[in-house]
Tab-separated table of C-alpha atoms and ligand atoms in Angstrom:
chain	number	residue	atom	x	y	z
A	1	UNK	CA	0.310	-15.494	22.660
A	2	UNK	CA	0.040	-11.747	22.842
A	3	UNK	CA	-2.806	-10.064	24.686
A	4	UNK	CA	-3.570	-7.485	22.022
A	5	UNK	CA	-7.309	-7.291	21.308
A	6	UNK	CA	-9.408	-5.691	18.609
A	7	UNK	CA	-12.446	-4.042	20.140
A	8	UNK	CA	-15.541	-3.136	18.104
A	9	UNK	CA	-16.579	0.430	18.809
A	10	UNK	CA	-20.174	-0.313	17.735
A	11	UNK	CA	-21.172	-3.602	19.415
A	12	UNK	CA	-18.407	-3.891	21.993
A	13	UNK	CA	-17.371	-7.420	20.964
A	14	UNK	CA	-13.680	-8.109	20.938
A	15	UNK	CA	-11.507	-10.391	18.877
A	16	UNK	CA	-7.858	-11.475	19.068
A	17	UNK	CA	-5.176	-9.614	17.128
A	18	UNK	CA	-4.871	-12.640	14.835
A	19	UNK	CA	-8.373	-12.031	13.415
A	20	UNK	CA	-7.798	-10.849	9.820
A	21	UNK	CA	-11.158	-9.031	9.497
A	22	UNK	CA	-10.571	-5.310	9.223
A	23	UNK	CA	-14.083	-4.572	10.496
A	24	UNK	CA	-16.074	-6.288	13.236
A	25	UNK	CA	-17.045	-9.739	11.913
A	26	UNK	CA	-20.405	-9.480	13.731
A	27	UNK	CA	-21.721	-6.001	12.975
A	28	UNK	CA	-19.283	-4.434	10.481
A	29	UNK	CA	-18.315	-1.733	13.010
A	30	UNK	CA	-14.871	-0.141	13.204
A	31	UNK	CA	-12.264	-1.826	15.379
A	32	UNK	CA	-9.807	-0.309	17.826
A	33	UNK	CA	-6.628	-1.931	19.090
A	34	UNK	CA	-6.264	-2.492	22.811
A	35	UNK	CA	-2.839	-3.532	23.971
A	36	UNK	CA	-1.572	-4.441	27.452
A	37	UNK	CA	-0.582	-1.448	29.581
A	38	UNK	CA	3.144	-0.803	29.206
A	39	UNK	CA	5.168	-1.994	32.200
A	40	UNK	CA	6.374	1.550	32.783
A	41	UNK	CA	4.588	4.902	32.719
A	42	UNK	CA	5.339	8.601	33.153
A	43	UNK	CA	8.999	9.698	33.305
A	44	UNK	CA	10.247	6.075	33.180
A	45	UNK	CA	8.421	5.364	29.922
A	46	UNK	CA	9.545	8.691	28.486
A	47	UNK	CA	13.124	7.748	29.394
A	48	UNK	CA	12.794	4.436	27.499
A	49	UNK	CA	11.612	6.282	24.384
A	50	UNK	CA	14.239	9.018	24.761
A	51	UNK	CA	17.095	6.525	25.211
A	52	UNK	CA	16.272	5.089	21.770
A	53	UNK	CA	16.825	8.406	20.004
A	54	UNK	CA	20.452	7.455	19.455
A	55	UNK	CA	19.663	4.045	17.939
A	56	UNK	CA	20.924	3.881	14.351
A	57	UNK	CA	20.021	0.402	13.141
A	58	UNK	CA	17.199	-2.057	13.411
A	59	UNK	CA	13.539	-1.346	13.971
A	60	UNK	CA	14.115	0.860	17.043
A	61	UNK	CA	15.744	3.422	14.732
A	62	UNK	CA	12.282	3.978	13.248
A	63	UNK	CA	10.183	6.902	14.443
A	64	UNK	CA	7.300	4.434	14.671
A	65	UNK	CA	8.880	1.389	16.322
A	66	UNK	CA	10.761	3.560	18.820
A	67	UNK	CA	7.371	3.648	20.559
A	68	UNK	CA	6.764	-0.078	20.159
A	69	UNK	CA	5.311	-0.598	23.666
A	70	UNK	CA	2.364	1.629	22.717
A	71	UNK	CA	2.143	0.696	19.032
A	72	UNK	CA	2.291	-3.050	18.484
A	73	UNK	CA	4.134	-4.704	21.364
A	74	UNK	CA	5.411	-8.133	20.470
A	75	UNK	CA	5.589	-7.632	16.694
A	76	UNK	CA	9.148	-8.971	17.005
A	77	UNK	CA	10.666	-10.560	13.920
A	78	UNK	CA	7.671	-9.648	11.751
A	79	UNK	CA	8.443	-5.920	11.835
A	80	UNK	CA	8.887	-4.497	8.363
A	81	UNK	CA	10.458	-1.072	8.693
A	82	UNK	CA	12.034	1.202	6.136
A	83	UNK	CA	12.743	2.896	8.674
A	84	UNK	CA	10.162	5.697	8.682
A	85	UNK	CA	9.260	8.672	10.866
A	86	UNK	CA	11.961	10.817	12.494
A	87	UNK	CA	10.501	13.750	10.597
A	88	UNK	CA	11.551	17.318	11.375
A	89	UNK	CA	9.692	19.928	13.387
A	90	UNK	CA	10.341	23.155	11.517
A	91	UNK	CA	9.992	26.823	12.360
A	92	UNK	CA	9.500	29.433	9.659
A	93	UNK	CA	9.091	33.129	10.360
A	94	UNK	CA	7.476	33.672	6.974
A	95	UNK	CA	4.856	30.975	7.500
A	96	UNK	CA	4.140	32.070	11.082
A	97	UNK	CA	3.753	35.694	9.944
A	98	UNK	CA	1.355	34.713	7.134
A	99	UNK	CA	-0.695	32.559	9.489
A	100	UNK	CA	-0.690	35.259	12.185
A	101	UNK	CA	0.333	32.628	14.749
A	102	UNK	CA	3.588	33.637	16.431
A	103	UNK	CA	4.558	30.287	17.893
A	104	UNK	CA	3.934	27.969	14.953
A	105	UNK	CA	5.885	24.804	14.221
A	106	UNK	CA	5.474	22.542	11.203
A	107	UNK	CA	5.758	18.782	11.659
A	108	UNK	CA	6.824	17.755	8.173
A	109	UNK	CA	5.561	14.264	7.447
A	110	UNK	CA	6.541	14.690	3.807
A	111	UNK	CA	10.010	13.616	4.945
A	112	UNK	CA	8.875	10.009	5.253
A	113	UNK	CA	10.287	7.434	2.796
A	114	UNK	CA	7.457	7.685	0.265
A	115	UNK	CA	6.801	11.351	1.002
A	116	UNK	CA	3.760	11.204	3.263
A	117	UNK	CA	2.622	10.286	6.781
A	118	UNK	CA	1.028	7.120	5.425
A	119	UNK	CA	4.323	5.263	5.869
A	120	UNK	CA	3.832	5.345	9.639
A	121	UNK	CA	0.594	3.435	9.409
A	122	UNK	CA	1.789	1.220	6.601
A	123	UNK	CA	4.841	-0.135	8.434
A	124	UNK	CA	2.460	-1.415	11.117
A	125	UNK	CA	-0.208	-2.555	8.632
A	126	UNK	CA	2.195	-4.551	6.474
A	127	UNK	CA	3.872	-5.935	9.593
A	128	UNK	CA	0.444	-7.179	10.676
A	129	UNK	CA	-0.145	-8.642	7.192
A	130	UNK	CA	3.072	-10.633	7.678
A	131	UNK	CA	2.054	-11.786	11.170
A	132	UNK	CA	-1.189	-13.067	9.630
A	133	UNK	CA	0.678	-14.627	6.658
A	134	UNK	CA	-1.623	-12.792	4.229
A	135	UNK	CA	-0.898	-13.450	0.563
A	136	UNK	CA	-1.704	-9.990	-0.815
A	137	UNK	CA	-2.621	-6.489	0.349
A	138	UNK	CA	-5.023	-3.874	-1.039
A	139	UNK	CA	-6.342	-0.371	-0.517
A	140	UNK	CA	-8.430	2.380	-2.054
A	141	UNK	CA	-6.603	5.666	-2.173
A	142	UNK	CA	-6.452	9.266	-3.277
A	143	UNK	CA	-2.792	8.438	-3.936
A	144	UNK	CA	-0.635	8.557	-0.830
A	145	UNK	CA	-1.943	5.469	0.941
A	146	UNK	CA	-1.532	3.571	-2.313
A	147	UNK	CA	2.023	4.818	-2.855
A	148	UNK	CA	2.934	3.798	0.670
A	149	UNK	CA	1.219	0.425	0.396
A	150	UNK	CA	2.941	-0.226	-2.914
A	151	UNK	CA	6.381	0.512	-1.468
A	152	UNK	CA	5.958	-1.520	1.723
A	153	UNK	CA	4.379	-4.431	-0.170
A	154	UNK	CA	7.387	-4.411	-2.510
A	155	UNK	CA	9.719	-4.468	0.508
A	156	UNK	CA	7.738	-7.381	1.931
A	157	UNK	CA	7.557	-9.215	-1.395
A	158	UNK	CA	3.734	-9.121	-1.335
A	159	UNK	CA	1.484	-8.321	-4.300
A	160	UNK	CA	-0.411	-5.025	-3.878
A	161	UNK	CA	-3.732	-3.950	-5.363
A	162	UNK	CA	-4.580	-0.226	-5.354
A	163	UNK	CA	-7.887	1.356	-6.428
A	164	UNK	CA	-7.746	5.070	-7.223
A	165	UNK	CA	-10.310	7.495	-8.661
A	166	UNK	CA	-9.443	7.984	-12.330
A	167	UNK	CA	-8.231	11.490	-13.131
A	168	UNK	CA	-8.164	12.581	-9.472
A	169	UNK	CA	-4.723	11.395	-8.401
A	170	UNK	CA	-1.736	13.749	-8.329
A	171	UNK	CA	1.031	12.902	-10.769
A	172	UNK	CA	3.767	12.102	-8.240
A	173	UNK	CA	1.536	9.593	-6.479
A	174	UNK	CA	0.443	7.867	-9.670
A	175	UNK	CA	4.096	7.585	-10.694
A	176	UNK	CA	4.899	5.954	-7.350
A	177	UNK	CA	2.078	3.407	-7.682
A	178	UNK	CA	3.352	2.281	-11.045
A	179	UNK	CA	7.036	2.436	-10.165
A	180	UNK	CA	6.692	0.408	-6.947
A	181	UNK	CA	4.786	-2.199	-8.906
A	182	UNK	CA	1.255	-2.078	-7.493
A	183	UNK	CA	-1.579	-3.476	-9.604
A	184	UNK	CA	-3.251	-0.113	-10.188
A	185	UNK	CA	-6.946	0.173	-11.008
A	186	UNK	CA	-8.184	3.544	-12.287
A	187	UNK	CA	-11.782	3.456	-11.119
A	188	UNK	CA	-14.436	5.509	-12.896
A	189	UNK	CA	-15.821	6.963	-9.698
A	190	UNK	CA	-14.673	8.984	-6.700
A	191	UNK	CA	-12.624	7.881	-3.685
A	192	UNK	CA	-15.683	6.961	-1.635
A	193	UNK	CA	-16.736	4.510	-4.348
A	194	UNK	CA	-13.172	3.135	-4.543
A	195	UNK	CA	-13.244	2.417	-0.822
A	196	UNK	CA	-16.566	0.566	-0.992
A	197	UNK	CA	-15.203	-1.484	-3.858
A	198	UNK	CA	-11.903	-2.236	-2.099
A	199	UNK	CA	-13.842	-3.309	0.999
A	200	UNK	CA	-15.975	-5.732	-1.021
A	201	UNK	CA	-13.123	-6.990	-3.184
A	202	UNK	CA	-10.746	-7.660	-0.313
A	203	UNK	CA	-13.374	-9.736	1.496
A	204	UNK	CA	-14.195	-11.683	-1.666
A	205	UNK	CA	-10.588	-12.208	-2.772
A	206	UNK	CA	-9.118	-12.851	0.663
A	207	UNK	CA	-6.767	-9.889	0.301
A	208	UNK	CA	-5.779	-7.905	3.403
A	209	UNK	CA	-7.330	-4.420	3.343
A	210	UNK	CA	-4.928	-1.703	4.452
A	211	UNK	CA	-7.088	1.398	4.395
A	212	UNK	CA	-7.272	3.328	7.643
A	213	UNK	CA	-10.420	1.417	8.589
A	214	UNK	CA	-7.776	-1.201	9.462
A	215	UNK	CA	-7.051	-0.395	13.126
A	216	UNK	CA	-3.376	-1.376	12.888
A	217	UNK	CA	-2.793	1.523	10.504
A	218	UNK	CA	-3.963	3.969	13.147
A	219	UNK	CA	-1.561	2.512	15.717
A	220	UNK	CA	1.325	3.570	13.481
A	221	UNK	CA	-0.124	6.991	12.748
A	222	UNK	CA	-0.354	7.705	16.483
A	223	UNK	CA	3.409	8.153	16.403
A	224	UNK	CA	3.142	11.471	14.534
A	225	UNK	CA	1.800	12.853	17.802
A	226	UNK	CA	4.128	10.856	20.055
A	227	UNK	CA	7.168	11.946	18.075
A	228	UNK	CA	6.219	15.618	18.058
A	229	UNK	CA	5.582	15.498	21.806
A	230	UNK	CA	9.000	13.913	22.262
A	231	UNK	CA	10.610	16.600	20.074
A	232	UNK	CA	9.041	19.211	22.360
A	233	UNK	CA	10.535	17.546	25.438
A	234	UNK	CA	7.072	16.162	26.278
A	235	UNK	CA	5.737	19.688	26.771
A	236	UNK	CA	2.500	19.592	24.758
A	237	UNK	CA	1.565	22.469	22.451
A	238	UNK	CA	-1.794	24.166	22.945
A	239	UNK	CA	-3.000	23.026	19.522
A	240	UNK	CA	-2.279	20.361	16.935
A	241	UNK	CA	-3.720	21.288	13.531
A	242	UNK	CA	-4.118	18.719	10.764
A	243	UNK	CA	-5.859	18.305	7.414
A	244	UNK	CA	-8.809	15.917	7.495
A	245	UNK	CA	-10.209	13.730	4.730
A	246	UNK	CA	-11.081	10.120	5.486
A	247	UNK	CA	-10.486	10.990	9.180
A	248	UNK	CA	-8.074	8.152	9.946
A	249	UNK	CA	-5.416	10.588	11.088
A	250	UNK	CA	-7.810	12.633	13.221
A	251	UNK	CA	-8.859	9.382	14.911
A	252	UNK	CA	-5.248	8.274	15.389
A	253	UNK	CA	-4.276	11.640	16.899
A	254	UNK	CA	-7.151	11.445	19.374
A	255	UNK	CA	-6.165	7.931	20.436
A	256	UNK	CA	-2.510	8.935	20.766
A	257	UNK	CA	-3.346	11.898	22.983
A	258	UNK	CA	-5.765	9.963	25.147
A	259	UNK	CA	-3.145	7.243	25.684
A	260	UNK	CA	-0.309	9.729	26.201
A	261	UNK	CA	-2.327	11.133	29.101
A	262	UNK	CA	-3.264	7.667	30.371
A	263	UNK	CA	0.394	6.534	30.423
A	264	UNK	CA	1.372	9.928	31.924
A	265	UNK	CA	3.680	10.839	29.050
A	266	UNK	CA	2.078	14.294	29.140
A	267	UNK	CA	0.209	16.130	31.863
A	268	UNK	CA	-2.146	18.155	29.653
A	269	UNK	CA	-4.099	17.520	26.476
A	270	UNK	CA	-3.485	19.671	23.403
A	271	UNK	CA	-6.607	20.568	21.430
A	272	UNK	CA	-7.043	19.098	17.960
A	273	UNK	CA	-8.087	21.259	15.018
A	274	UNK	CA	-9.156	19.232	11.978
A	275	UNK	CA	-9.219	21.245	8.740
A	276	UNK	CA	-11.264	20.281	5.703
A	277	UNK	CA	-11.386	21.790	2.229
A	278	UNK	CA	-14.636	23.735	1.926
A	279	UNK	CA	-15.681	21.659	-1.095
A	280	UNK	CA	-15.233	18.373	0.778
A	281	UNK	CA	-16.300	19.132	4.315
A	282	UNK	CA	-18.836	16.609	5.637
A	283	UNK	CA	-17.064	16.437	9.012
A	284	UNK	CA	-17.093	20.225	9.419
A	285	UNK	CA	-20.828	20.194	8.659
A	286	UNK	CA	-21.368	17.669	11.440
A	287	UNK	CA	-19.221	19.662	13.853
A	288	UNK	CA	-21.345	22.741	13.166
A	289	UNK	CA	-24.483	20.931	14.276
A	290	UNK	CA	-22.821	19.500	17.381
A	291	UNK	CA	-22.301	16.128	15.663
A	292	UNK	CA	-26.078	15.651	15.670
A	293	UNK	CA	-25.819	13.888	12.336
A	294	UNK	CA	-23.382	12.375	9.899
A	295	UNK	CA	-23.204	14.105	6.524
A	296	UNK	CA	-22.217	12.865	3.093
A	297	UNK	CA	-21.307	15.264	0.276
A	298	UNK	CA	-20.238	15.129	-3.365
A	299	UNK	CA	-16.634	16.328	-2.897
A	300	UNK	CA	-14.857	18.933	-5.049
A	301	UNK	CA	-11.484	20.353	-4.056
A	302	UNK	CA	-8.119	20.941	-5.736
A	303	UNK	CA	-6.572	19.171	-2.744
A	304	UNK	CA	-7.140	15.731	-4.269
A	305	UNK	CA	-5.707	13.947	-1.216
A	306	UNK	CA	-8.715	15.034	0.839
A	307	UNK	CA	-11.355	14.991	-1.891
A	308	UNK	CA	-13.581	12.724	0.193
A	309	UNK	CA	-17.322	12.982	0.809
A	310	UNK	CA	-18.082	10.098	3.174
A	311	UNK	CA	-15.196	9.658	5.619
A	312	UNK	CA	-14.806	6.107	6.932
A	313	UNK	CA	-13.433	6.946	10.380
A	314	UNK	CA	-16.237	9.392	11.184
A	315	UNK	CA	-17.220	7.903	14.576
A	316	UNK	CA	-13.649	7.580	15.774
A	317	UNK	CA	-12.888	11.135	14.696
A	318	UNK	CA	-15.927	12.514	16.552
A	319	UNK	CA	-14.518	10.938	19.709
A	320	UNK	CA	-11.089	12.465	18.981
A	321	UNK	CA	-12.519	15.974	18.602
A	322	UNK	CA	-14.820	15.679	21.605
A	323	UNK	CA	-12.112	14.059	23.747
A	324	UNK	CA	-9.631	16.877	23.096
A	325	UNK	CA	-12.077	19.783	23.179
A	326	UNK	CA	-11.165	20.130	19.541
A	327	UNK	CA	-12.627	22.001	16.592
A	328	UNK	CA	-13.300	21.321	12.914
A	329	UNK	CA	-13.269	24.052	10.306
A	330	UNK	CA	-12.885	24.626	6.573
A	331	UNK	CA	-10.676	26.592	4.215
A	332	UNK	CA	-11.371	27.446	0.595
A	333	UNK	CA	-9.245	26.134	-2.251
A	334	UNK	CA	-7.844	29.646	-2.773
A	335	UNK	CA	-6.846	29.869	0.885
A	336	UNK	CA	-5.115	26.501	0.941
A	337	UNK	CA	-3.317	27.239	-2.343
A	338	UNK	CA	-2.088	30.555	-0.967
A	339	UNK	CA	-0.913	28.794	2.199
A	340	UNK	CA	0.874	26.267	0.023
A	341	UNK	CA	2.602	29.028	-1.952
A	342	UNK	CA	3.830	30.543	1.332
A	343	UNK	CA	5.054	27.199	2.697
A	344	UNK	CA	6.712	26.421	-0.637
A	345	UNK	CA	8.387	29.835	-0.938
A	346	UNK	CA	9.734	29.436	2.610
A	347	UNK	CA	11.802	26.537	1.259
A	348	UNK	CA	9.747	23.972	3.137
A	349	UNK	CA	7.158	22.886	0.584
A	350	UNK	CA	4.152	20.616	0.880
A	351	UNK	CA	1.270	19.269	-1.161
A	352	UNK	CA	-2.060	21.163	-1.311
A	353	UNK	CA	-3.925	19.087	1.310
A	354	UNK	CA	-1.119	19.651	3.811
A	355	UNK	CA	-1.321	23.401	3.360
A	356	UNK	CA	-4.925	23.242	4.566
A	357	UNK	CA	-3.476	22.875	8.078
A	358	UNK	CA	-1.610	26.177	7.776
A	359	UNK	CA	-4.574	27.949	6.189
A	360	UNK	CA	-6.751	26.499	8.962
A	361	UNK	CA	-4.421	27.801	11.667
A	362	UNK	CA	-4.707	31.266	10.099
A	363	UNK	CA	-8.473	31.090	9.982
A	364	UNK	CA	-8.756	29.917	13.592
A	365	UNK	CA	-6.325	32.642	14.651
A	366	UNK	CA	-8.380	35.313	12.901
A	367	UNK	CA	-11.549	34.027	14.531
A	368	UNK	CA	-9.865	34.172	17.948
A	369	UNK	CA	-10.213	30.427	18.492
A	370	UNK	CA	-6.427	30.107	18.530
A	371	UNK	CA	-4.801	32.842	20.605
A	372	UNK	CA	-1.966	34.763	18.911
A	373	UNK	CA	0.631	33.637	21.453
A	374	UNK	CA	-0.517	30.039	21.733
A	375	UNK	CA	1.878	27.272	20.802
A	376	UNK	CA	0.628	25.549	17.653
A	377	UNK	CA	1.950	22.574	15.709
A	378	UNK	CA	0.568	22.170	12.190
A	379	UNK	CA	1.138	18.851	10.475
A	380	UNK	CA	2.340	18.925	6.862
A	381	UNK	CA	1.155	15.544	5.688
A	382	UNK	CA	2.782	15.238	2.263
A	383	UNK	CA	5.749	16.373	0.174
A	384	UNK	CA	5.680	19.158	-2.420
A	385	UNK	CA	6.716	16.747	-5.213
A	386	UNK	CA	3.609	14.639	-4.720
A	387	UNK	CA	1.635	17.138	-6.780
A	388	UNK	CA	3.932	19.089	-9.129
A	389	UNK	CA	1.057	20.035	-11.416
A	390	UNK	CA	-0.648	22.013	-8.663
A	391	UNK	CA	2.444	24.243	-8.562
A	392	UNK	CA	2.561	24.955	-12.283
A	393	UNK	CA	-1.196	25.491	-12.492
A	394	UNK	CA	-1.039	27.999	-9.625
A	395	UNK	CA	1.883	29.914	-11.123
A	396	UNK	CA	0.109	30.177	-14.480
A	397	UNK	CA	-3.139	31.636	-13.108
A	398	UNK	CA	-4.404	34.971	-14.397
A	399	UNK	CA	-4.188	37.448	-12.780
A	400	UNK	CA	-0.941	36.280	-11.127
A	401	UNK	CA	-1.778	35.052	-7.616
A	402	UNK	CA	0.137	36.067	-4.469
A	403	UNK	CA	3.643	34.562	-4.482
A	404	UNK	CA	3.492	33.771	-8.202
A	405	UNK	CA	6.910	32.888	-9.571
A	406	UNK	CA	6.858	32.316	-13.277
A	407	UNK	CA	9.776	31.025	-15.300
A	408	UNK	CA	11.213	33.351	-17.952
A	409	UNK	CA	12.177	31.988	-21.343
A	410	UNK	CA	15.244	33.556	-22.965
A	411	UNK	CA	17.562	33.207	-25.930
A	412	UNK	CA	20.895	31.639	-24.967
A	413	UNK	CA	22.764	34.959	-24.607
A	414	UNK	CA	24.369	36.649	-21.590
A	415	UNK	CA	22.648	39.943	-22.430
A	416	UNK	CA	19.328	38.187	-21.985
A	417	UNK	CA	20.328	36.965	-18.529
A	418	UNK	CA	21.411	40.491	-17.622
A	419	UNK	CA	18.183	41.952	-18.933
A	420	UNK	CA	16.108	39.604	-16.788
A	421	UNK	CA	18.257	40.091	-13.697
A	422	UNK	CA	18.094	43.891	-13.900
A	423	UNK	CA	14.313	43.905	-14.262
A	424	UNK	CA	12.315	44.896	-11.193
A	425	UNK	CA	11.941	41.828	-8.964
A	426	UNK	CA	8.338	40.774	-8.588
B	501	F0G	N1	-3.040	14.812	3.832
B	501	F0G	C1	-2.632	13.989	2.859
B	501	F0G	C2	-1.419	14.368	2.095
B	501	F0G	C3	-3.338	12.800	2.588
B	501	F0G	O1	-2.905	11.996	1.617
B	501	F0G	C4	-4.487	12.503	3.337
B	501	F0G	C5	-5.262	11.290	3.057
B	501	F0G	C6	-4.877	13.398	4.336
B	501	F0G	C7	-4.133	14.533	4.553
B	501	F0G	C8	-6.069	13.171	5.188
B	501	F0G	O2	-5.890	12.131	6.099
B	501	F0G	O3	-7.712	10.654	5.359
B	501	F0G	O4	-6.589	10.316	7.542
B	501	F0G	O5	-8.106	12.259	7.179
B	501	F0G	N2	-5.046	10.524	2.092
B	501	F0G	C9	-5.720	9.221	1.869
B	501	F0G	C10	-5.050	8.468	0.760
B	501	F0G	C11	-7.179	9.309	1.763
B	501	F0G	O6	-5.679	7.594	0.133
B	501	F0G	O7	-3.867	8.685	0.528
B	501	F0G	P1	-7.155	11.289	6.589
């Protein structure tokens, strides 16, 4: 019997890790996982994690399960791993120059198996579904969670149900849902409505809900932070900047940092900067009034991944920002699309929501919140190919936007190629 507990953040009741409710069964509050303190701490625990960097096979080769003592100790034979994680930390002069942040690194979570950070939470969530012998799994999604759920459910041989807002899911994600075989419902309503429906349906149908309200998801997503700290030799950056929508990741980052300090993996807390699209910024509104109240908005942004008006992990994310002396800010659609064009043209590439992190770093730099010389890690949450239409739409805008790169149609003659090549480069 493992000693992992699920603790309700609202009423304080706790339940064993075998309880399949994804919210508190008493008050409906959000749950947090509490696991036994690892046997080691500080340099000894770091050494355990570092020694596994050479592991090539089995679950310890995963960038999630490498940290198993602080993720889901005792998952044992139930672990379902792709493997995932082990994503690169990239430097780009062009991106740093555009952002005006000299020491900027990009943690590229688009390099996960299904192209987004969701795989880190999903490996733990589907592992937990197997521990509980659940018969089916479900989620609401703006696309990436669903794509990840669909893939991991297929690996596990479990049926998957995914609810997405009709007409608001990027093409690459929709293709993944269908290809991996999820039962895909195109809901006439926005993401917030999809989530309410998924919550109700999963309870009624006895299907295991794997949205980030599920606390096991967050345990996996903590490893984005743990892995980047490890890649930096456990020398924390001054800032970690991430895009924020439903706020699961912001909550997971806060928990990871708090625990990394508690287990003495790091000696100093980085500050979190959560970036929202201006048209879908209820969390930024709350931050502005000192978190005096929770806001709900009707969301409108081109970054469909974060087109969310009533984020589920609000309370947890408030704690993450307050606990790290963090900040929340917004960027406009034009700013995040320009950031995306810069990241793309640097050969790195990301989806629009991810670029909000880079645009946010620039904004915070300009406002003097982030110092020019401070060490910043921005998290690119999803791959460029998730949303190919956003690229073509941007390139076709009139007047041509910064970094526009339009294709040129020609007749099939060498002279035509020469004519184009000798024209003034744009
Ligand atoms: N970036 C990408 C690419 C995302 O897909 C998401 C969320 C976020 C950032 C924001 O993370 O919700 O934890 O604050 N996508 C969810 C989904 C909502 O259904 O795929 P968050």
